[in-house]
PDB file of C-alpha atoms in Angstrom:
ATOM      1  CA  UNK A   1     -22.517  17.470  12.116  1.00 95.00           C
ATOM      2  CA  UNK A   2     -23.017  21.712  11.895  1.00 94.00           C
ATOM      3  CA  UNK A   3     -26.186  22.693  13.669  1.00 95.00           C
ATOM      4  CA  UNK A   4     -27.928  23.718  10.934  1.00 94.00           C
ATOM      5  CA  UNK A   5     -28.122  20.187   9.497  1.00 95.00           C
ATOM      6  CA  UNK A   6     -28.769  18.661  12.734  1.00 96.00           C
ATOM      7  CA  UNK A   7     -31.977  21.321  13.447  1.00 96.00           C
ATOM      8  CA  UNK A   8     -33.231  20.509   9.661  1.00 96.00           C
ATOM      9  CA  UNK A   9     -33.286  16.235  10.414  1.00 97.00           C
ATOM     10  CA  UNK A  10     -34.972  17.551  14.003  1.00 97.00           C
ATOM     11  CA  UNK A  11     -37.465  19.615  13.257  1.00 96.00           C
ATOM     12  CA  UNK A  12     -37.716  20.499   9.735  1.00 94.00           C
ATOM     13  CA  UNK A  13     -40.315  19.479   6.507  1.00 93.00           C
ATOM     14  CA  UNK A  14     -39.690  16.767   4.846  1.00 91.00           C
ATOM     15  CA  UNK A  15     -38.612  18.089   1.659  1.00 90.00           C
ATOM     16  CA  UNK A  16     -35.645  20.837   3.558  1.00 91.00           C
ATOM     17  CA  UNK A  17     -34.213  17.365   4.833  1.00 94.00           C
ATOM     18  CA  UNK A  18     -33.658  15.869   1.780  1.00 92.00           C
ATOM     19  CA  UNK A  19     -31.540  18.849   0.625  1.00 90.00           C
ATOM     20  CA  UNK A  20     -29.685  17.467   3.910  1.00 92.00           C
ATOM     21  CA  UNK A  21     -29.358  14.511   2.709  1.00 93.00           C
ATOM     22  CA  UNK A  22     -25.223  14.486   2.966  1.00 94.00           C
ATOM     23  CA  UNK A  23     -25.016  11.968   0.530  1.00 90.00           C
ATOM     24  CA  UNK A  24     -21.366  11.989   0.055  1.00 90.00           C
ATOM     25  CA  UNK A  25     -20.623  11.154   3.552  1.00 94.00           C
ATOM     26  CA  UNK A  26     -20.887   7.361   4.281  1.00 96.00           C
ATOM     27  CA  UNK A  27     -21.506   7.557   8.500  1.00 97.00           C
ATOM     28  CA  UNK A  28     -20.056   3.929   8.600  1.00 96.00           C
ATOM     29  CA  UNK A  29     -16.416   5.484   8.847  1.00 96.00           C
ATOM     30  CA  UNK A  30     -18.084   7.089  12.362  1.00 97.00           C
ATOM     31  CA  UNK A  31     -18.680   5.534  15.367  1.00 97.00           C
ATOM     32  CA  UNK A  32     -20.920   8.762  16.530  1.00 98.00           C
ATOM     33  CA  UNK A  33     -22.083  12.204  16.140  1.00 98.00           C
ATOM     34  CA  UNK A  34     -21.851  15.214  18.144  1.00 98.00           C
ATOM     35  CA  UNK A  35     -24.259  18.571  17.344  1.00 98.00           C
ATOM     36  CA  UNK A  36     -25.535  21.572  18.874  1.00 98.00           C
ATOM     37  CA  UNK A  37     -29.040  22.126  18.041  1.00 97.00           C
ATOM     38  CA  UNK A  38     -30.658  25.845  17.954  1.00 96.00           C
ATOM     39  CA  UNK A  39     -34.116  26.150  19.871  1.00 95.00           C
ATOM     40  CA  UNK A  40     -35.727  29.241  18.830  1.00 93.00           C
ATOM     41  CA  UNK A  41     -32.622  31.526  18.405  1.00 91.00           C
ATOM     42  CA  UNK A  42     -32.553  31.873  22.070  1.00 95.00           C
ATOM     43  CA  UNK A  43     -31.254  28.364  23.575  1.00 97.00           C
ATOM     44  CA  UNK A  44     -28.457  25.362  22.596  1.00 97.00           C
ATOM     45  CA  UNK A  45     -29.181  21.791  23.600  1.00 98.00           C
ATOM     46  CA  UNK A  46     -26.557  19.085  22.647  1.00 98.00           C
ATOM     47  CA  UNK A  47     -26.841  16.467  20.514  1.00 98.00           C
ATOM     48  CA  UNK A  48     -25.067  13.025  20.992  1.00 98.00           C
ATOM     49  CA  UNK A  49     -25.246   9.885  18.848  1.00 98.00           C
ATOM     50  CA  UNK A  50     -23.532   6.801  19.769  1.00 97.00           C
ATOM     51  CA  UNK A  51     -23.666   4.059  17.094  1.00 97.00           C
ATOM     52  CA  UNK A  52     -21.851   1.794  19.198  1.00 95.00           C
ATOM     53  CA  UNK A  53     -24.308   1.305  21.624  1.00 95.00           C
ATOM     54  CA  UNK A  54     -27.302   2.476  19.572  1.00 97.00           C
ATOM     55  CA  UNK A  55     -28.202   5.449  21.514  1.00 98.00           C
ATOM     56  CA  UNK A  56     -29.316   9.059  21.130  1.00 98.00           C
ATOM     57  CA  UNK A  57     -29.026  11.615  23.810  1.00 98.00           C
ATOM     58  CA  UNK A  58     -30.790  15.581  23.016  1.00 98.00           C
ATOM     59  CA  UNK A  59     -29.310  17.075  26.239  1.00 98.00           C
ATOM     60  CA  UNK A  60     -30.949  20.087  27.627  1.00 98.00           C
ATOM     61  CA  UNK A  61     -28.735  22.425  29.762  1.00 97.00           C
ATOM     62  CA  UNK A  62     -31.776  23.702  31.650  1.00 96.00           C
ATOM     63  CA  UNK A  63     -33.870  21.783  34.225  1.00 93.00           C
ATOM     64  CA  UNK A  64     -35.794  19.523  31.152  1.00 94.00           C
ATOM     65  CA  UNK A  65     -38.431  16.716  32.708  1.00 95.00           C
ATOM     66  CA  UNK A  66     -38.913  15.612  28.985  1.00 97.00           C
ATOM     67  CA  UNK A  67     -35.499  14.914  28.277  1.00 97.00           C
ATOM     68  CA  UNK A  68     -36.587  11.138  27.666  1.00 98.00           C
ATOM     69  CA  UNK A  69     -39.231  12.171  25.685  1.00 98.00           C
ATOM     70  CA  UNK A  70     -37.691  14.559  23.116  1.00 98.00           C
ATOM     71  CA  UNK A  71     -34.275  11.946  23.012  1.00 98.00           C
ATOM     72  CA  UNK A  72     -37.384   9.083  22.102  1.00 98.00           C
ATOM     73  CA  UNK A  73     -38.677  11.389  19.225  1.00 98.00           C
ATOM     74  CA  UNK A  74     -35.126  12.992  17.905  1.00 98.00           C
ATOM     75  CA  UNK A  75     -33.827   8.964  17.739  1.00 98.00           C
ATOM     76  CA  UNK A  76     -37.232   8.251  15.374  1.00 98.00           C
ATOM     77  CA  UNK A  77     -36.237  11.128  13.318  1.00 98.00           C
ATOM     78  CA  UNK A  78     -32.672  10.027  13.165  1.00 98.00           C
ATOM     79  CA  UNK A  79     -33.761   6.780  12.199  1.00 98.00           C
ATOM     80  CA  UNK A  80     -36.574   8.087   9.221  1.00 97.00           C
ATOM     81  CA  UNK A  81     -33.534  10.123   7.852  1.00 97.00           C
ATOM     82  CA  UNK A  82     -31.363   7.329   7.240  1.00 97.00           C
ATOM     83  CA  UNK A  83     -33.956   5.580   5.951  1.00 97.00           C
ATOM     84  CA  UNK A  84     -34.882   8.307   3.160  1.00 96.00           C
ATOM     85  CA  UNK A  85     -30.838   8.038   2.370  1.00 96.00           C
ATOM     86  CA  UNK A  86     -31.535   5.140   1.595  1.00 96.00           C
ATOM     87  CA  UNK A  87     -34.464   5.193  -0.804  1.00 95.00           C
ATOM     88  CA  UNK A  88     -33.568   8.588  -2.116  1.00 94.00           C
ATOM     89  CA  UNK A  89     -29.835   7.674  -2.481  1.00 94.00           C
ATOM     90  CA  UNK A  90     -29.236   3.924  -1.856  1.00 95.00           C
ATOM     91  CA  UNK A  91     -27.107   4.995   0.840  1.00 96.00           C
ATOM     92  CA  UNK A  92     -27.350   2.146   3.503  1.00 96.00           C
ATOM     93  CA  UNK A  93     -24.975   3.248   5.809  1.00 97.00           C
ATOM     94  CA  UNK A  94     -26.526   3.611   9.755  1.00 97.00           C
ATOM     95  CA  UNK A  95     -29.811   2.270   7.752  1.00 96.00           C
ATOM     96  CA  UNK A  96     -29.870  -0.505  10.126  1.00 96.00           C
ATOM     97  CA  UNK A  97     -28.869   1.245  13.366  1.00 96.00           C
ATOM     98  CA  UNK A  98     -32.035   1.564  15.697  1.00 97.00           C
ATOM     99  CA  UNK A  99     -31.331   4.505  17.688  1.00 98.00           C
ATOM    100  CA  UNK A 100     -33.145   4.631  21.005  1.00 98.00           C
ATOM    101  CA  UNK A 101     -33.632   7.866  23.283  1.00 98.00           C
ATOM    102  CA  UNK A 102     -31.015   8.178  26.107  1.00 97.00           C
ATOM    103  CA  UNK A 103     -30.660  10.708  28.977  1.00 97.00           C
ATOM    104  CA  UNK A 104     -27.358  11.437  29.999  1.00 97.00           C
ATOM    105  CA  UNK A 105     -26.392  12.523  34.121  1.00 96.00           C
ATOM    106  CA  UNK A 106     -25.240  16.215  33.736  1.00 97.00           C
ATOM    107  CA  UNK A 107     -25.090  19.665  35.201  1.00 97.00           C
ATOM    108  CA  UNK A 108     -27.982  22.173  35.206  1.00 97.00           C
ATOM    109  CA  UNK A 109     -27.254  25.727  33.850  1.00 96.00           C
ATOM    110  CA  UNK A 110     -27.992  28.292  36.454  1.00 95.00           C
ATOM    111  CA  UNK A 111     -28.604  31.333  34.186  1.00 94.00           C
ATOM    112  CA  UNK A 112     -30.094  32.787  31.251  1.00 92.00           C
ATOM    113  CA  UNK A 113     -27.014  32.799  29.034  1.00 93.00           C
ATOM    114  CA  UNK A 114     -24.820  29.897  29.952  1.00 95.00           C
ATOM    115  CA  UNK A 115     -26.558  27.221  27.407  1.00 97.00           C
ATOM    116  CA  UNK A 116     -23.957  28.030  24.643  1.00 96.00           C
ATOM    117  CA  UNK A 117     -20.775  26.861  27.314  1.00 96.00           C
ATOM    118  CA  UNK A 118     -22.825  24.283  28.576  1.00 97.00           C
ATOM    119  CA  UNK A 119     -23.281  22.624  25.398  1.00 98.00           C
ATOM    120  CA  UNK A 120     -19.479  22.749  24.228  1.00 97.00           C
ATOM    121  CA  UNK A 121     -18.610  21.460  27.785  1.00 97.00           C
ATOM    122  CA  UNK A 122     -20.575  18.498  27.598  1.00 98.00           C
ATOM    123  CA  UNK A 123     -19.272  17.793  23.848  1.00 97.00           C
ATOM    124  CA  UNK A 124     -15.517  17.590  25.585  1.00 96.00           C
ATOM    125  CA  UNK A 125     -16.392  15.558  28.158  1.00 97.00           C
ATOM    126  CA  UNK A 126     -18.466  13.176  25.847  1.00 97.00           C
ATOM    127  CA  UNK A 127     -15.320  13.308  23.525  1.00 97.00           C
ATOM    128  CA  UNK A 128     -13.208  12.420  26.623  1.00 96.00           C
ATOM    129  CA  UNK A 129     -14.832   9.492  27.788  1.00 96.00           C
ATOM    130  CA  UNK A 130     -15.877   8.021  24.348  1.00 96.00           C
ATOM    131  CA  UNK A 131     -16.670   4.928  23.673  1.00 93.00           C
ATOM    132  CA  UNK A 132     -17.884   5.181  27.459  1.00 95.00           C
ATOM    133  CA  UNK A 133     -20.624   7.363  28.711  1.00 93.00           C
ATOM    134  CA  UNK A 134     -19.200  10.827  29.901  1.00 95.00           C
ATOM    135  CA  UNK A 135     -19.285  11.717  33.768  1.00 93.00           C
ATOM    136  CA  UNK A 136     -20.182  15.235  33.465  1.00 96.00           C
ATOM    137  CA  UNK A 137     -18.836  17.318  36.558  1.00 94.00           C
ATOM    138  CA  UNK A 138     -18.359  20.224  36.076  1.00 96.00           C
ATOM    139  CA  UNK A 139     -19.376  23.329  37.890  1.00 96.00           C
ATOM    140  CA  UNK A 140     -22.513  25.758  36.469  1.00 96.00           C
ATOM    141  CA  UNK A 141     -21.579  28.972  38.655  1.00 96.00           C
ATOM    142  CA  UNK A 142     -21.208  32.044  37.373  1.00 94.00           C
ATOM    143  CA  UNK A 143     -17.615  32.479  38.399  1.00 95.00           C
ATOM    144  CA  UNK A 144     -16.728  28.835  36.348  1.00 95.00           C
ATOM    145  CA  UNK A 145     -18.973  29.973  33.032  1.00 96.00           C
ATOM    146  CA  UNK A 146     -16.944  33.297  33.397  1.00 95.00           C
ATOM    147  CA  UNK A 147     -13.725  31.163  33.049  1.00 95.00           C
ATOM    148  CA  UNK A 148     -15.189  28.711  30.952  1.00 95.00           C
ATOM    149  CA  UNK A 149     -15.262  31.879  28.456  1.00 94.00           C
ATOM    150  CA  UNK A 150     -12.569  32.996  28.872  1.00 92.00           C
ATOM    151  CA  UNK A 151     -10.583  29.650  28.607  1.00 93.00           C
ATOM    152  CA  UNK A 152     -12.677  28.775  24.859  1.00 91.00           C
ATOM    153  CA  UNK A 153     -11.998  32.493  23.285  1.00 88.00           C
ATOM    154  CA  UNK A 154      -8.326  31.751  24.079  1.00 86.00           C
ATOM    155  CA  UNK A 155      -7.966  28.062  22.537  1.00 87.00           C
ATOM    156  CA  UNK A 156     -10.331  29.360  19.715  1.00 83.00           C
ATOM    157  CA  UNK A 157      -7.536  32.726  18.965  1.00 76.00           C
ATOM    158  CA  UNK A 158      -4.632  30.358  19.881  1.00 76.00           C
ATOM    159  CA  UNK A 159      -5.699  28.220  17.357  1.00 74.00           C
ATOM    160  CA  UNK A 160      -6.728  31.148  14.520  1.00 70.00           C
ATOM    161  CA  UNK A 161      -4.944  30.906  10.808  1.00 65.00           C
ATOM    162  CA  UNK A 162      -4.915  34.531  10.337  1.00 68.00           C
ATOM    163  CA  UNK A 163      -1.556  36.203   9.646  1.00 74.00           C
ATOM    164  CA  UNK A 164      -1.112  39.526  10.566  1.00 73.00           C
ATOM    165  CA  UNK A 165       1.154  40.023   8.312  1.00 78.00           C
ATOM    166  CA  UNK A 166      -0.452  39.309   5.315  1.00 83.00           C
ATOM    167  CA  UNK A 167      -4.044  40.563   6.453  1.00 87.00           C
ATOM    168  CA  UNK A 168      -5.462  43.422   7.491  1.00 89.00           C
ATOM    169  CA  UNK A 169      -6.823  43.532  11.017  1.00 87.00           C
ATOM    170  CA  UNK A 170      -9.352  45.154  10.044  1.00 84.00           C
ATOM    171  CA  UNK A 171     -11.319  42.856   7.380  1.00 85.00           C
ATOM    172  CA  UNK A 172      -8.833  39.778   7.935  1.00 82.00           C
ATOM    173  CA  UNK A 173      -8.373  39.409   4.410  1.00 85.00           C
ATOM    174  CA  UNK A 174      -5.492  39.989   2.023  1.00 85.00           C
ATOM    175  CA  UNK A 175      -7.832  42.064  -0.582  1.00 83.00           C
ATOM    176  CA  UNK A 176     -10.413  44.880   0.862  1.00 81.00           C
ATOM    177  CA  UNK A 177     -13.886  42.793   0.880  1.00 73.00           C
ATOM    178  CA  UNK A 178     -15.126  45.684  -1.601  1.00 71.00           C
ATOM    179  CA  UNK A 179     -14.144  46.405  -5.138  1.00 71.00           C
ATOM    180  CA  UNK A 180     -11.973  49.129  -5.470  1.00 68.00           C
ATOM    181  CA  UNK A 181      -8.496  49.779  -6.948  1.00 71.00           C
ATOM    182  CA  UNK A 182      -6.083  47.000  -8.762  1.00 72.00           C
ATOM    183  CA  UNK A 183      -3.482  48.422  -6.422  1.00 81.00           C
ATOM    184  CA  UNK A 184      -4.253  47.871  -2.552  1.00 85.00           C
ATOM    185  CA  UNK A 185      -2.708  50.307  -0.204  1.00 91.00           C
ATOM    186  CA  UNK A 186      -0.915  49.168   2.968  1.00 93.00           C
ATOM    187  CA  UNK A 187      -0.381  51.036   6.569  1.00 93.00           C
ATOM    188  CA  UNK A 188       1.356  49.590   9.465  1.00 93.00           C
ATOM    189  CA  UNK A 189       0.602  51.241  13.077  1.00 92.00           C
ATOM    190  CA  UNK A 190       3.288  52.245  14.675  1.00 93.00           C
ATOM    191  CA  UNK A 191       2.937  51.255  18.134  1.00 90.00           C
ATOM    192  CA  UNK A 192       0.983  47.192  17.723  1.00 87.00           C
ATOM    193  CA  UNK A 193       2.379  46.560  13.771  1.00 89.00           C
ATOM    194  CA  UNK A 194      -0.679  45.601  12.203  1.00 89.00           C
ATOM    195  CA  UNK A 195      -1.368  46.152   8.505  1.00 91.00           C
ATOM    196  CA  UNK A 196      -4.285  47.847   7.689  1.00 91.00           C
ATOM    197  CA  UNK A 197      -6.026  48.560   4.234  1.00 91.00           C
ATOM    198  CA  UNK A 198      -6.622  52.022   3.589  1.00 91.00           C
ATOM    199  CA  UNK A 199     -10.114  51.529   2.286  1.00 89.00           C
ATOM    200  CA  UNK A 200     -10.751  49.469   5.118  1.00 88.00           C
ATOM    201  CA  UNK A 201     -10.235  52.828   6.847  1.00 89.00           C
ATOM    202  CA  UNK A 202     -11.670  55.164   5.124  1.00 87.00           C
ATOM    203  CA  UNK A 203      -8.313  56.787   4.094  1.00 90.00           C
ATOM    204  CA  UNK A 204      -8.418  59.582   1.706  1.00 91.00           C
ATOM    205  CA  UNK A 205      -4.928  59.272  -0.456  1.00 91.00           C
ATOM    206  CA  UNK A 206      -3.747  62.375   1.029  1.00 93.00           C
ATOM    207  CA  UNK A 207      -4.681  60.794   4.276  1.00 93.00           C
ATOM    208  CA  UNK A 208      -2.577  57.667   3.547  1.00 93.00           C
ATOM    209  CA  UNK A 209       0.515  59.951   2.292  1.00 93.00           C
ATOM    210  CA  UNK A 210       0.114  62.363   5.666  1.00 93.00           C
ATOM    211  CA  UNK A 211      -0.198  59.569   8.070  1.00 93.00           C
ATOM    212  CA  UNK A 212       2.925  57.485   6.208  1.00 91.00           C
ATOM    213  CA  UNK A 213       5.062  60.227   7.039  1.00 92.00           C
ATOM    214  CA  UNK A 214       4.604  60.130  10.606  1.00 92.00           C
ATOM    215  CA  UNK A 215       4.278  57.903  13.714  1.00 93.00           C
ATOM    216  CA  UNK A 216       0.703  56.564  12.699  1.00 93.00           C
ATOM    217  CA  UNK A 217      -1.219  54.581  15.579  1.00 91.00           C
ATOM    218  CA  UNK A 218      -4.295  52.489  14.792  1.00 88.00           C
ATOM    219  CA  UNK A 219      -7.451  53.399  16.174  1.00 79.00           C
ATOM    220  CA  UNK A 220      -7.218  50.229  18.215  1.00 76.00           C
ATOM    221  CA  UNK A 221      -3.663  52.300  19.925  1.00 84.00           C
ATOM    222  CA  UNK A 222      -5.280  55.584  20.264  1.00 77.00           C
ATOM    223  CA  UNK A 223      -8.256  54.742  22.254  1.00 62.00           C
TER     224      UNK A 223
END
């Protein structure tokens, strides 16, 4: 479930839910539901549903005493949202699944800025363990959230769609994201290969026609 959703059933009005109401998805094909919920534009707690075992678990990187508490008041929103599915949409699926507030054993983050890894850990280990409950392990340093970076931006490019053959590195689109000509012009760099648009750059025609009649380097190669 995307965040935004999850936040809405959470904390939102009555009336923004219903426009959540995801009425073409029938949550009986699931067994569970992972989320990351937004607090305040400044902090990521994670958001576990088990259906199996009836349970909800709002997960709090940071040191959290009310982590009962807010799990106990997330499951009785959960709970009043499939029930408006229901009378709003005669959807019945998860109707009759009464969620109940879990904690969950887990790290504490250590910083200011480490909620975002945090959260995404503790959604792989909850996806490694499933059905069972998730021994979560792993270190909160700085030196481990450092790799923990580092390790997610590579699986996350590793895993990208974009061609750089057919898209410009700039705007990662075939077509220039503004309107402009029919005709799109092309320039490779020289020293990396990558296809740019010239509008994307800002290139003048007699720009483009100089710079294809030399060795052109991006400004990615020149800096």
């Amino acid at each position: 479930m995307n965040h935004y959703t999850s936040g809405v059933i959470l904390y939102g009005e009555r009336e923004l839910i219903r426009r959540q109401s995801l009425s073409k998805v029938n949550f009986d094909n699931y067994r569970a539901i992972l989320s990351f919920v937004n607090i305040g534009n400044v902090h990521w707690k994670f958001l576990y549903i088990n259906a199996d075992d009836s349970c909800l678990y709002l997960v709090d990187p940071s040191r959290n005493s009310l982590e009962q508490e807010e799990s106990d008041r997330a499951a009785k929103r959960f709970r009043e949202y499939f029930k408006m599915r229901r009378t709003c949409y005669n959807k019945t699926d998860w109707v009759n699944v009464r969620l109940q507030g879990g904690v969950l054993t887990h790290p504490f983050q250590r910083d200011g800025s480490s909620c975002g890894v945090m959260v995404i850990m503790m959604a792989k280990a909850v996806m490694e363990a499933f059905p069972n409950k998730p021994e979560m392990t792993f270190l909160t340093t700085k030196k481990e959230m450092a790799q923990a970076r580092r390790t997610f931006a590579q699986t996350i490019l590793e895993a990208s769609v974009f061609d750089s053959d057919t898209n410009c590195a700039m705007c990662a689109t075939a077509k220039p994201p503004n309107p402009g000509p029919s005709i799109t012009d092309w320039i490779q760099c020289d020293n990396c290969n990558c296809w740019f648009h010239s509008e994307c750059l800002d290139m003048t025609n007699e720009q483009l026609s100089s710079a294809q009649k030399t060795e052109w380097k991006c400004v990615l190669c020149v800096t």
